[in-house]
Structures are given as structure tokens and as C-alpha cells.
Amino acid sequence: MHLFRLILPALLLAVLVGVRPADAGPEAAAPAGVSIEDFQYLDTSGEPVDQTAAHEKRLAAFMAALRRDVGADRRYQLTPAGQADAKFKVVGGVQKTSTLVQWARVAVIDTGARKVLFEKLYTFRGDNDEAWDRAEAFLAREVIAALAQPAPVALAVFDFELEDMTAASGGTLAASDASYLAEVTGGVRDVLGQSGRYRIVDVGSGEAAKAGALRDCGGCEAAMAQKLGADQSLIGVVRRVSRTEYTLGFQVRDAGTGAVLARGDSGLRLGADYSWKRGAVRLVSDRLIESQQAADAAKK
């Protein structure tokens, strides 16, 4: 399996690097374009008989059936393999490791978000037409289910701010505080991006940096997020009560309407400034990611 494990990650990287985000325009409600790339095939079974021709024939039939079955779903429009502006790309490969055992790996890529939505390794027994047909039917259902997953929410996560309530506060941000705040922001962006629910939008260092304290601007961050192409905005604040006590808070708004969609507050926590990141990641994980996952599960 060693060679096969190397091949598909390299293919995924090539697709992600070469992919161009699909245009989003008035036809956004139209069927989503799906490009199903030809799967690779690798035979490491060591069988003495050369089965190259048979494998090429079965793989071609497999790809034709997979495109047919995915294309039969009216939510999707098949585009030619290799077409750059498809919203989704499906890539994969099959490896034969013995006379009776084959493996298939498939991945679904959201080209707009430049993100792998789904990747899974399967095994199927046999190397005949019936075995290949069963494998294709199963994989087609898996691919269609992966394509139906909701697109990640484009989220602009603005830099966390410090509200220093200690008597020693001089009104200016110390270099050490700025460094710890940067760690907080980075940690929150990472955990949100890794959740699969969000696509983190680069906020840069323009309007947001000049605006000062976003926590006091009455929701202006929503309009900034909309200008950046985000669906939602998130601002956060670390409130330092003492050198060993602090609280954390965040707020998420709809970029279009400015409505508050979610908020969280940690309550009083113990720890010096190096613990801010850990606390912020835990707060966002608990109050935003996990709570929304629970809400989604309750709807099913």
C-alpha cells in the first residue's frame, strides 16, 4: 500500500495548486459543475499474467459508470475532466494488492474553497466485472453524499483585541501582549478552518487595522467582512482582570444583515497571558463549533 498512499496525496496537491475558483454569479442556483478526473491504477499483486489490457478496460468502464451515476443527479452538471472552472473535482485511484484484494481511494475537492471535502479508502474483493460494478455503485453513492455537504461558510476572523482592566494599564499595547493576541487569533482561525464548517477569509491589514477597537464600533465589522467577500464576521476580546485572571468573549455576525448569529463568554479564568490562546480555542470550540454540530444533529 506504500506506493498508493504516496500517489493520491501527490495528485490532490497537484489539483489544489492548479485549481481555479469557480465563478459565482447570477447562475449560482444552477447545477454545480463536477469534474471527475480519470482514476489512476496500480497493480502490485505480483501475478505472473499481464492483465494491463483487462484492467484498462475495466477502469474505463468504471469511470464511465461513475460519471453516469453522478451526472444522473440533477443537482450536478458534469464537466469535462481537467476543466478548471468546475465547482467540484473528484479524483482517485485503484490499487490491486493480491489476486482477490483491491483498494480504492476517492477524494472530493471544493475548488472555490480550495479544500478537500471528503477523502476515504475502501477495499473490495475480486478482479472481475461484477466486483468492479459493485465497487462503482458504492463509490458513486459516497461521492454524491460528499457533494451534497453544505459549502463552508466564508468567515472573516478579525484580530482579537485586548481590554486591559488592570490598574497598570497604560493605554498602549505592549509588544508581549500583541504577540499573545496574535497567537489567540491564529489559534482560533486554525480551529475554525479545521472544523470543515468554515473557510477563513484573509482580512489583511487594511480597513480593519485602521478602525481601532472593533468591539466598540457597533457592528461595523460585518460591513468590513462583506467587502472582503465573507458570509460572516467574528470579533473577539481578551479582558485582562489581573495578571493572572482574564475573561474571553467573541461575537459572530451575518455580513449582509449585521445580525448577531452567535456569541460566547468564558467567564473568569485563571492563567497568565500565555494561556489566552488555549482558553480562546476552547471557548470557540465549545460555544461555536460543537454547539452548531449539536444543533445540526438535533435537526436530523
Short mmCIF file of N, CA and C in Angstrom, two decimals, residues 10-169:
data_model
loop_
_atom_site.label_atom_id
_atom_site.label_comp_id
_atom_site.label_asym_id
_atom_site.label_seq_id
_atom_site.Cartn_x
_atom_site.Cartn_y
_atom_site.Cartn_z
N ALA A 10 -0.12 13.17 -3.70
CA ALA A 10 0.57 14.00 -4.70
C ALA A 10 -0.42 14.51 -5.73
N LEU A 11 -1.37 13.66 -6.12
CA LEU A 11 -2.39 14.07 -7.09
C LEU A 11 -3.28 15.16 -6.50
N LEU A 12 -3.68 14.98 -5.23
CA LEU A 12 -4.50 16.00 -4.58
C LEU A 12 -3.78 17.35 -4.54
N LEU A 13 -2.49 17.32 -4.22
CA LEU A 13 -1.73 18.56 -4.16
C LEU A 13 -1.69 19.23 -5.53
N ALA A 14 -1.49 18.42 -6.57
CA ALA A 14 -1.42 18.99 -7.92
C ALA A 14 -2.75 19.62 -8.31
N VAL A 15 -3.85 18.98 -7.94
CA VAL A 15 -5.17 19.53 -8.28
C VAL A 15 -5.43 20.81 -7.51
N LEU A 16 -5.10 20.82 -6.21
CA LEU A 16 -5.35 22.00 -5.39
C LEU A 16 -4.51 23.18 -5.84
N VAL A 17 -3.27 22.93 -6.23
CA VAL A 17 -2.40 24.01 -6.68
C VAL A 17 -2.87 24.56 -8.01
N GLY A 18 -3.31 23.66 -8.90
CA GLY A 18 -3.68 24.09 -10.24
C GLY A 18 -5.10 24.54 -10.39
N VAL A 19 -5.90 24.39 -9.34
CA VAL A 19 -7.32 24.67 -9.46
C VAL A 19 -7.59 26.17 -9.44
N ARG A 20 -8.60 26.59 -10.18
CA ARG A 20 -9.01 27.99 -10.19
C ARG A 20 -10.42 28.08 -9.64
N PRO A 21 -10.66 28.96 -8.65
CA PRO A 21 -12.01 29.04 -8.06
C PRO A 21 -13.08 29.26 -9.12
N ALA A 22 -14.19 28.53 -8.98
CA ALA A 22 -15.29 28.70 -9.92
C ALA A 22 -15.94 30.06 -9.73
N ASP A 23 -16.40 30.65 -10.83
CA ASP A 23 -17.04 31.96 -10.75
C ASP A 23 -18.39 31.84 -10.05
N ALA A 24 -18.72 32.81 -9.22
CA ALA A 24 -20.02 32.85 -8.55
C ALA A 24 -20.78 34.04 -9.10
N GLY A 25 -21.86 33.77 -9.80
CA GLY A 25 -22.60 34.85 -10.43
C GLY A 25 -24.07 34.61 -10.36
N PRO A 26 -24.84 35.16 -11.28
CA PRO A 26 -26.28 35.03 -11.27
C PRO A 26 -26.75 33.60 -11.41
N GLU A 27 -25.90 32.71 -11.95
CA GLU A 27 -26.32 31.34 -12.18
C GLU A 27 -25.93 30.43 -11.02
N ALA A 28 -25.75 31.02 -9.82
CA ALA A 28 -25.30 30.23 -8.68
C ALA A 28 -26.28 29.11 -8.34
N ALA A 29 -27.56 29.30 -8.68
CA ALA A 29 -28.57 28.29 -8.37
C ALA A 29 -28.59 27.17 -9.39
N ALA A 30 -27.86 27.30 -10.47
CA ALA A 30 -27.82 26.26 -11.50
C ALA A 30 -27.07 25.04 -10.96
N PRO A 31 -27.20 23.89 -11.62
CA PRO A 31 -26.48 22.69 -11.17
C PRO A 31 -24.99 22.97 -11.02
N ALA A 32 -24.40 22.45 -9.96
CA ALA A 32 -22.97 22.68 -9.71
C ALA A 32 -22.14 21.82 -10.66
N GLY A 33 -21.11 22.43 -11.22
CA GLY A 33 -20.24 21.70 -12.13
C GLY A 33 -19.34 20.73 -11.38
N VAL A 34 -19.26 19.51 -11.88
CA VAL A 34 -18.44 18.46 -11.27
C VAL A 34 -17.53 17.86 -12.34
N SER A 35 -16.25 17.88 -12.09
CA SER A 35 -15.28 17.26 -12.98
C SER A 35 -14.75 16.00 -12.32
N ILE A 36 -14.96 14.86 -12.94
CA ILE A 36 -14.47 13.58 -12.40
C ILE A 36 -13.24 13.19 -13.21
N GLU A 37 -12.09 13.30 -12.57
CA GLU A 37 -10.83 13.01 -13.25
C GLU A 37 -10.63 11.50 -13.37
N ASP A 38 -9.95 11.08 -14.43
CA ASP A 38 -9.66 9.65 -14.58
C ASP A 38 -8.83 9.15 -13.40
N PHE A 39 -9.28 8.04 -12.81
CA PHE A 39 -8.56 7.46 -11.68
C PHE A 39 -7.26 6.82 -12.17
N GLN A 40 -6.28 6.80 -11.28
CA GLN A 40 -5.05 6.07 -11.56
C GLN A 40 -5.24 4.61 -11.20
N TYR A 41 -4.42 3.74 -11.78
CA TYR A 41 -4.48 2.32 -11.45
C TYR A 41 -3.07 1.80 -11.21
N LEU A 42 -2.93 1.01 -10.15
CA LEU A 42 -1.63 0.47 -9.78
C LEU A 42 -1.80 -1.00 -9.41
N ASP A 43 -1.04 -1.88 -10.07
CA ASP A 43 -1.11 -3.31 -9.79
C ASP A 43 0.20 -3.74 -9.13
N THR A 44 0.11 -4.03 -7.84
CA THR A 44 1.28 -4.52 -7.10
C THR A 44 1.05 -5.94 -6.61
N SER A 45 0.15 -6.67 -7.27
CA SER A 45 -0.19 -8.02 -6.83
C SER A 45 0.92 -9.03 -7.14
N GLY A 46 1.76 -8.73 -8.12
CA GLY A 46 2.84 -9.65 -8.47
C GLY A 46 2.38 -10.88 -9.22
N GLU A 47 1.19 -10.87 -9.77
CA GLU A 47 0.71 -12.02 -10.53
C GLU A 47 1.51 -12.18 -11.81
N PRO A 48 1.78 -13.41 -12.24
CA PRO A 48 2.63 -13.63 -13.42
C PRO A 48 1.98 -13.22 -14.74
N VAL A 49 0.65 -13.21 -14.79
CA VAL A 49 -0.05 -12.90 -16.05
C VAL A 49 -0.21 -11.39 -16.19
N ASP A 50 0.13 -10.86 -17.36
CA ASP A 50 -0.03 -9.44 -17.62
C ASP A 50 -1.51 -9.14 -17.88
N GLN A 51 -2.13 -8.38 -16.96
CA GLN A 51 -3.56 -8.06 -17.07
C GLN A 51 -3.80 -6.59 -17.40
N THR A 52 -2.79 -5.93 -17.95
CA THR A 52 -2.88 -4.50 -18.22
C THR A 52 -4.10 -4.15 -19.07
N ALA A 53 -4.29 -4.90 -20.15
CA ALA A 53 -5.40 -4.60 -21.07
C ALA A 53 -6.75 -4.77 -20.37
N ALA A 54 -6.88 -5.83 -19.58
CA ALA A 54 -8.14 -6.07 -18.87
C ALA A 54 -8.40 -4.97 -17.84
N HIS A 55 -7.35 -4.56 -17.15
CA HIS A 55 -7.51 -3.51 -16.14
C HIS A 55 -7.87 -2.17 -16.78
N GLU A 56 -7.26 -1.86 -17.90
CA GLU A 56 -7.58 -0.61 -18.59
C GLU A 56 -9.04 -0.60 -19.03
N LYS A 57 -9.51 -1.74 -19.51
CA LYS A 57 -10.90 -1.85 -19.95
C LYS A 57 -11.87 -1.68 -18.78
N ARG A 58 -11.56 -2.36 -17.66
CA ARG A 58 -12.46 -2.28 -16.50
C ARG A 58 -12.42 -0.89 -15.87
N LEU A 59 -11.26 -0.27 -15.84
CA LEU A 59 -11.18 1.07 -15.28
C LEU A 59 -11.95 2.07 -16.13
N ALA A 60 -11.86 1.92 -17.46
CA ALA A 60 -12.61 2.81 -18.35
C ALA A 60 -14.11 2.66 -18.14
N ALA A 61 -14.57 1.41 -17.97
CA ALA A 61 -16.00 1.18 -17.72
C ALA A 61 -16.41 1.73 -16.36
N PHE A 62 -15.51 1.59 -15.39
CA PHE A 62 -15.76 2.12 -14.04
C PHE A 62 -15.93 3.63 -14.08
N MET A 63 -15.03 4.33 -14.80
CA MET A 63 -15.11 5.79 -14.87
C MET A 63 -16.37 6.23 -15.60
N ALA A 64 -16.73 5.53 -16.67
CA ALA A 64 -17.93 5.89 -17.43
C ALA A 64 -19.17 5.73 -16.56
N ALA A 65 -19.22 4.66 -15.76
CA ALA A 65 -20.37 4.42 -14.90
C ALA A 65 -20.43 5.44 -13.76
N LEU A 66 -19.27 5.79 -13.22
CA LEU A 66 -19.24 6.77 -12.13
C LEU A 66 -19.74 8.13 -12.63
N ARG A 67 -19.29 8.53 -13.81
CA ARG A 67 -19.75 9.81 -14.37
C ARG A 67 -21.24 9.76 -14.69
N ARG A 68 -21.68 8.63 -15.17
CA ARG A 68 -23.11 8.48 -15.48
C ARG A 68 -23.96 8.60 -14.22
N ASP A 69 -23.56 7.93 -13.15
CA ASP A 69 -24.36 7.90 -11.93
C ASP A 69 -24.36 9.26 -11.23
N VAL A 70 -23.21 9.92 -11.18
CA VAL A 70 -23.16 11.25 -10.56
C VAL A 70 -23.92 12.25 -11.41
N GLY A 71 -23.77 12.15 -12.73
CA GLY A 71 -24.46 13.07 -13.64
C GLY A 71 -25.96 12.89 -13.64
N ALA A 72 -26.44 11.73 -13.19
CA ALA A 72 -27.88 11.49 -13.15
C ALA A 72 -28.56 12.32 -12.06
N ASP A 73 -27.79 12.80 -11.09
CA ASP A 73 -28.33 13.65 -10.04
C ASP A 73 -28.46 15.07 -10.60
N ARG A 74 -29.67 15.60 -10.61
CA ARG A 74 -29.93 16.90 -11.25
C ARG A 74 -29.26 18.07 -10.55
N ARG A 75 -28.74 17.85 -9.36
CA ARG A 75 -28.04 18.93 -8.67
C ARG A 75 -26.67 19.22 -9.25
N TYR A 76 -26.20 18.30 -10.12
CA TYR A 76 -24.83 18.42 -10.62
C TYR A 76 -24.79 18.36 -12.14
N GLN A 77 -23.84 19.08 -12.69
CA GLN A 77 -23.62 19.11 -14.13
C GLN A 77 -22.18 18.65 -14.40
N LEU A 78 -22.04 17.52 -15.08
CA LEU A 78 -20.70 17.02 -15.37
C LEU A 78 -19.98 17.94 -16.34
N THR A 79 -18.73 18.22 -16.04
CA THR A 79 -17.88 18.99 -16.94
C THR A 79 -16.72 18.11 -17.36
N PRO A 80 -16.11 18.39 -18.50
CA PRO A 80 -15.00 17.53 -18.96
C PRO A 80 -13.87 17.46 -17.94
N ALA A 81 -13.24 16.29 -17.84
CA ALA A 81 -12.11 16.12 -16.94
C ALA A 81 -11.04 17.15 -17.26
N GLY A 82 -10.49 17.74 -16.19
CA GLY A 82 -9.44 18.73 -16.38
C GLY A 82 -9.94 20.14 -16.55
N GLN A 83 -11.26 20.36 -16.62
CA GLN A 83 -11.79 21.71 -16.80
C GLN A 83 -11.59 22.51 -15.52
N ALA A 84 -11.01 23.70 -15.67
CA ALA A 84 -10.57 24.46 -14.50
C ALA A 84 -11.70 25.08 -13.70
N ASP A 85 -12.84 25.40 -14.35
CA ASP A 85 -13.87 26.15 -13.63
C ASP A 85 -14.97 25.29 -13.04
N ALA A 86 -14.76 23.99 -12.90
CA ALA A 86 -15.74 23.13 -12.23
C ALA A 86 -15.76 23.47 -10.74
N LYS A 87 -16.94 23.49 -10.15
CA LYS A 87 -17.04 23.80 -8.71
C LYS A 87 -16.42 22.69 -7.88
N PHE A 88 -16.60 21.44 -8.32
CA PHE A 88 -16.05 20.31 -7.59
C PHE A 88 -15.19 19.46 -8.52
N LYS A 89 -14.16 18.85 -7.94
CA LYS A 89 -13.37 17.86 -8.65
C LYS A 89 -13.35 16.58 -7.84
N VAL A 90 -13.47 15.46 -8.55
CA VAL A 90 -13.38 14.14 -7.92
C VAL A 90 -12.15 13.45 -8.47
N VAL A 91 -11.26 13.03 -7.59
CA VAL A 91 -10.03 12.34 -8.00
C VAL A 91 -9.92 11.05 -7.22
N GLY A 92 -9.11 10.12 -7.73
CA GLY A 92 -8.96 8.87 -7.01
C GLY A 92 -8.03 7.91 -7.69
N GLY A 93 -7.99 6.71 -7.18
CA GLY A 93 -7.12 5.68 -7.72
C GLY A 93 -7.52 4.32 -7.19
N VAL A 94 -7.08 3.29 -7.90
CA VAL A 94 -7.35 1.91 -7.51
C VAL A 94 -6.02 1.16 -7.50
N GLN A 95 -5.81 0.33 -6.47
CA GLN A 95 -4.60 -0.48 -6.38
C GLN A 95 -4.99 -1.93 -6.14
N LYS A 96 -4.40 -2.82 -6.93
CA LYS A 96 -4.59 -4.25 -6.73
C LYS A 96 -3.39 -4.78 -5.97
N THR A 97 -3.65 -5.35 -4.78
CA THR A 97 -2.56 -5.81 -3.93
C THR A 97 -2.40 -7.33 -3.92
N SER A 98 -3.42 -8.05 -4.36
CA SER A 98 -3.34 -9.50 -4.45
C SER A 98 -4.39 -9.99 -5.43
N THR A 99 -4.45 -11.29 -5.64
CA THR A 99 -5.39 -11.84 -6.62
C THR A 99 -6.83 -11.44 -6.30
N LEU A 100 -7.18 -11.38 -5.02
CA LEU A 100 -8.56 -11.16 -4.63
C LEU A 100 -8.82 -9.81 -3.96
N VAL A 101 -7.80 -9.02 -3.72
CA VAL A 101 -7.99 -7.78 -2.96
C VAL A 101 -7.56 -6.56 -3.76
N GLN A 102 -8.47 -5.59 -3.84
CA GLN A 102 -8.17 -4.30 -4.44
C GLN A 102 -8.59 -3.20 -3.48
N TRP A 103 -7.92 -2.05 -3.62
CA TRP A 103 -8.22 -0.89 -2.80
C TRP A 103 -8.56 0.28 -3.71
N ALA A 104 -9.49 1.11 -3.23
CA ALA A 104 -9.84 2.31 -3.99
C ALA A 104 -9.85 3.49 -3.02
N ARG A 105 -9.26 4.58 -3.46
CA ARG A 105 -9.29 5.81 -2.67
C ARG A 105 -9.91 6.91 -3.52
N VAL A 106 -10.83 7.66 -2.92
CA VAL A 106 -11.50 8.73 -3.65
C VAL A 106 -11.50 10.00 -2.81
N ALA A 107 -11.39 11.13 -3.46
CA ALA A 107 -11.43 12.42 -2.77
C ALA A 107 -12.30 13.38 -3.56
N VAL A 108 -13.03 14.23 -2.84
CA VAL A 108 -13.87 15.27 -3.45
C VAL A 108 -13.31 16.61 -3.01
N ILE A 109 -13.04 17.50 -3.98
CA ILE A 109 -12.41 18.78 -3.71
C ILE A 109 -13.36 19.91 -4.07
N ASP A 110 -13.56 20.83 -3.15
CA ASP A 110 -14.29 22.07 -3.42
C ASP A 110 -13.26 23.05 -3.99
N THR A 111 -13.36 23.35 -5.28
CA THR A 111 -12.34 24.18 -5.92
C THR A 111 -12.41 25.63 -5.48
N GLY A 112 -13.62 26.12 -5.17
CA GLY A 112 -13.75 27.50 -4.73
C GLY A 112 -13.07 27.73 -3.39
N ALA A 113 -13.28 26.78 -2.47
CA ALA A 113 -12.67 26.89 -1.14
C ALA A 113 -11.27 26.32 -1.10
N ARG A 114 -10.85 25.67 -2.21
CA ARG A 114 -9.54 25.02 -2.28
C ARG A 114 -9.37 24.08 -1.08
N LYS A 115 -10.38 23.23 -0.90
CA LYS A 115 -10.42 22.37 0.28
C LYS A 115 -10.88 20.97 -0.09
N VAL A 116 -10.25 19.97 0.51
CA VAL A 116 -10.68 18.58 0.34
C VAL A 116 -11.89 18.35 1.25
N LEU A 117 -13.06 18.13 0.65
CA LEU A 117 -14.28 17.93 1.43
C LEU A 117 -14.39 16.51 1.96
N PHE A 118 -13.80 15.57 1.23
CA PHE A 118 -14.03 14.16 1.54
C PHE A 118 -12.87 13.36 0.98
N GLU A 119 -12.35 12.45 1.76
CA GLU A 119 -11.32 11.52 1.28
C GLU A 119 -11.45 10.23 2.07
N LYS A 120 -11.50 9.10 1.35
CA LYS A 120 -11.72 7.83 2.04
C LYS A 120 -11.07 6.69 1.26
N LEU A 121 -10.62 5.68 2.00
CA LEU A 121 -10.01 4.50 1.41
C LEU A 121 -10.96 3.31 1.59
N TYR A 122 -11.20 2.59 0.51
CA TYR A 122 -12.11 1.44 0.53
C TYR A 122 -11.36 0.19 0.05
N THR A 123 -11.87 -0.96 0.44
CA THR A 123 -11.36 -2.21 -0.10
C THR A 123 -12.50 -2.98 -0.74
N PHE A 124 -12.20 -3.65 -1.84
CA PHE A 124 -13.21 -4.54 -2.44
C PHE A 124 -12.54 -5.79 -2.95
N ARG A 125 -13.25 -6.91 -2.86
CA ARG A 125 -12.69 -8.21 -3.21
C ARG A 125 -13.04 -8.58 -4.64
N GLY A 126 -12.06 -9.16 -5.29
CA GLY A 126 -12.28 -9.65 -6.64
C GLY A 126 -11.75 -8.71 -7.70
N ASP A 127 -11.45 -9.31 -8.86
CA ASP A 127 -10.98 -8.53 -10.01
C ASP A 127 -11.71 -9.04 -11.25
N ASN A 128 -13.03 -8.88 -11.20
CA ASN A 128 -13.85 -9.25 -12.35
C ASN A 128 -14.90 -8.16 -12.55
N ASP A 129 -15.69 -8.30 -13.59
CA ASP A 129 -16.67 -7.25 -13.91
C ASP A 129 -17.64 -7.02 -12.76
N GLU A 130 -18.09 -8.10 -12.13
CA GLU A 130 -19.07 -7.96 -11.05
C GLU A 130 -18.48 -7.19 -9.86
N ALA A 131 -17.24 -7.50 -9.49
CA ALA A 131 -16.60 -6.82 -8.37
C ALA A 131 -16.42 -5.34 -8.67
N TRP A 132 -16.01 -5.01 -9.88
CA TRP A 132 -15.83 -3.61 -10.26
C TRP A 132 -17.16 -2.86 -10.28
N ASP A 133 -18.21 -3.53 -10.75
CA ASP A 133 -19.54 -2.90 -10.79
C ASP A 133 -20.04 -2.58 -9.39
N ARG A 134 -19.85 -3.51 -8.45
CA ARG A 134 -20.28 -3.29 -7.07
C ARG A 134 -19.51 -2.13 -6.45
N ALA A 135 -18.22 -2.10 -6.71
CA ALA A 135 -17.39 -1.03 -6.15
C ALA A 135 -17.82 0.32 -6.70
N GLU A 136 -18.09 0.39 -7.99
CA GLU A 136 -18.51 1.66 -8.61
C GLU A 136 -19.83 2.15 -8.03
N ALA A 137 -20.80 1.25 -7.88
CA ALA A 137 -22.11 1.65 -7.35
C ALA A 137 -21.98 2.21 -5.94
N PHE A 138 -21.13 1.57 -5.12
CA PHE A 138 -20.94 2.04 -3.76
C PHE A 138 -20.23 3.39 -3.74
N LEU A 139 -19.17 3.52 -4.54
CA LEU A 139 -18.42 4.78 -4.57
C LEU A 139 -19.27 5.93 -5.10
N ALA A 140 -20.13 5.65 -6.07
CA ALA A 140 -21.00 6.70 -6.61
C ALA A 140 -21.90 7.27 -5.52
N ARG A 141 -22.45 6.41 -4.69
CA ARG A 141 -23.30 6.88 -3.58
C ARG A 141 -22.49 7.72 -2.60
N GLU A 142 -21.26 7.31 -2.32
CA GLU A 142 -20.42 8.05 -1.40
C GLU A 142 -20.04 9.42 -1.96
N VAL A 143 -19.73 9.47 -3.24
CA VAL A 143 -19.35 10.73 -3.87
C VAL A 143 -20.53 11.70 -3.88
N ILE A 144 -21.71 11.21 -4.23
CA ILE A 144 -22.89 12.07 -4.26
C ILE A 144 -23.20 12.62 -2.87
N ALA A 145 -23.05 11.77 -1.84
CA ALA A 145 -23.28 12.23 -0.47
C ALA A 145 -22.27 13.30 -0.08
N ALA A 146 -21.02 13.14 -0.51
CA ALA A 146 -19.99 14.14 -0.20
C ALA A 146 -20.26 15.45 -0.91
N LEU A 147 -20.72 15.39 -2.15
CA LEU A 147 -21.03 16.60 -2.91
C LEU A 147 -22.18 17.38 -2.28
N ALA A 148 -23.07 16.67 -1.59
CA ALA A 148 -24.25 17.31 -1.02
C ALA A 148 -23.96 18.02 0.31
N GLN A 149 -22.75 17.84 0.83
CA GLN A 149 -22.42 18.53 2.07
C GLN A 149 -22.48 20.04 1.86
N PRO A 150 -22.96 20.79 2.86
CA PRO A 150 -23.04 22.25 2.71
C PRO A 150 -21.67 22.86 2.51
N ALA A 151 -21.62 23.88 1.68
CA ALA A 151 -20.35 24.57 1.43
C ALA A 151 -19.89 25.27 2.70
N PRO A 152 -18.59 25.33 2.93
CA PRO A 152 -18.10 26.03 4.13
C PRO A 152 -18.52 27.49 4.14
N VAL A 153 -18.80 28.01 5.31
CA VAL A 153 -19.16 29.42 5.48
C VAL A 153 -17.89 30.26 5.40
N ALA A 154 -17.89 31.27 4.54
CA ALA A 154 -16.74 32.17 4.44
C ALA A 154 -16.76 33.10 5.65
N LEU A 155 -15.77 32.98 6.51
CA LEU A 155 -15.75 33.69 7.78
C LEU A 155 -14.52 34.59 7.89
N ALA A 156 -14.76 35.86 8.14
CA ALA A 156 -13.67 36.81 8.37
C ALA A 156 -13.43 36.89 9.88
N VAL A 157 -12.30 36.36 10.32
CA VAL A 157 -11.95 36.38 11.73
C VAL A 157 -10.98 37.54 11.95
N PHE A 158 -11.48 38.59 12.56
CA PHE A 158 -10.65 39.76 12.80
C PHE A 158 -9.75 39.53 14.03
N ASP A 159 -8.68 40.29 14.08
CA ASP A 159 -7.71 40.13 15.17
C ASP A 159 -8.38 40.34 16.53
N PHE A 160 -8.08 39.43 17.46
CA PHE A 160 -8.58 39.59 18.82
C PHE A 160 -7.98 40.85 19.45
N GLU A 161 -8.76 41.49 20.30
CA GLU A 161 -8.35 42.74 20.93
C GLU A 161 -8.19 42.54 22.43
N LEU A 162 -7.41 43.41 23.04
CA LEU A 162 -7.18 43.35 24.48
C LEU A 162 -7.89 44.52 25.17
N GLU A 163 -8.70 44.20 26.15
CA GLU A 163 -9.30 45.21 27.02
C GLU A 163 -8.66 45.05 28.39
N ASP A 164 -7.70 45.90 28.68
CA ASP A 164 -6.92 45.78 29.91
C ASP A 164 -7.60 46.57 31.03
N MET A 165 -8.09 45.83 32.02
CA MET A 165 -8.82 46.45 33.12
C MET A 165 -7.98 46.59 34.38
N THR A 166 -6.68 46.31 34.27
CA THR A 166 -5.81 46.41 35.44
C THR A 166 -5.40 47.86 35.68
N ALA A 167 -5.01 48.13 36.91
CA ALA A 167 -4.60 49.49 37.26
C ALA A 167 -3.32 49.89 36.55
N ALA A 168 -2.52 48.87 36.13
CA ALA A 168 -1.24 49.15 35.49
C ALA A 168 -1.38 49.46 34.01
N SER A 169 -2.59 49.40 33.50
CA SER A 169 -2.79 49.62 32.07
C SER A 169 -2.40 51.05 31.70
#
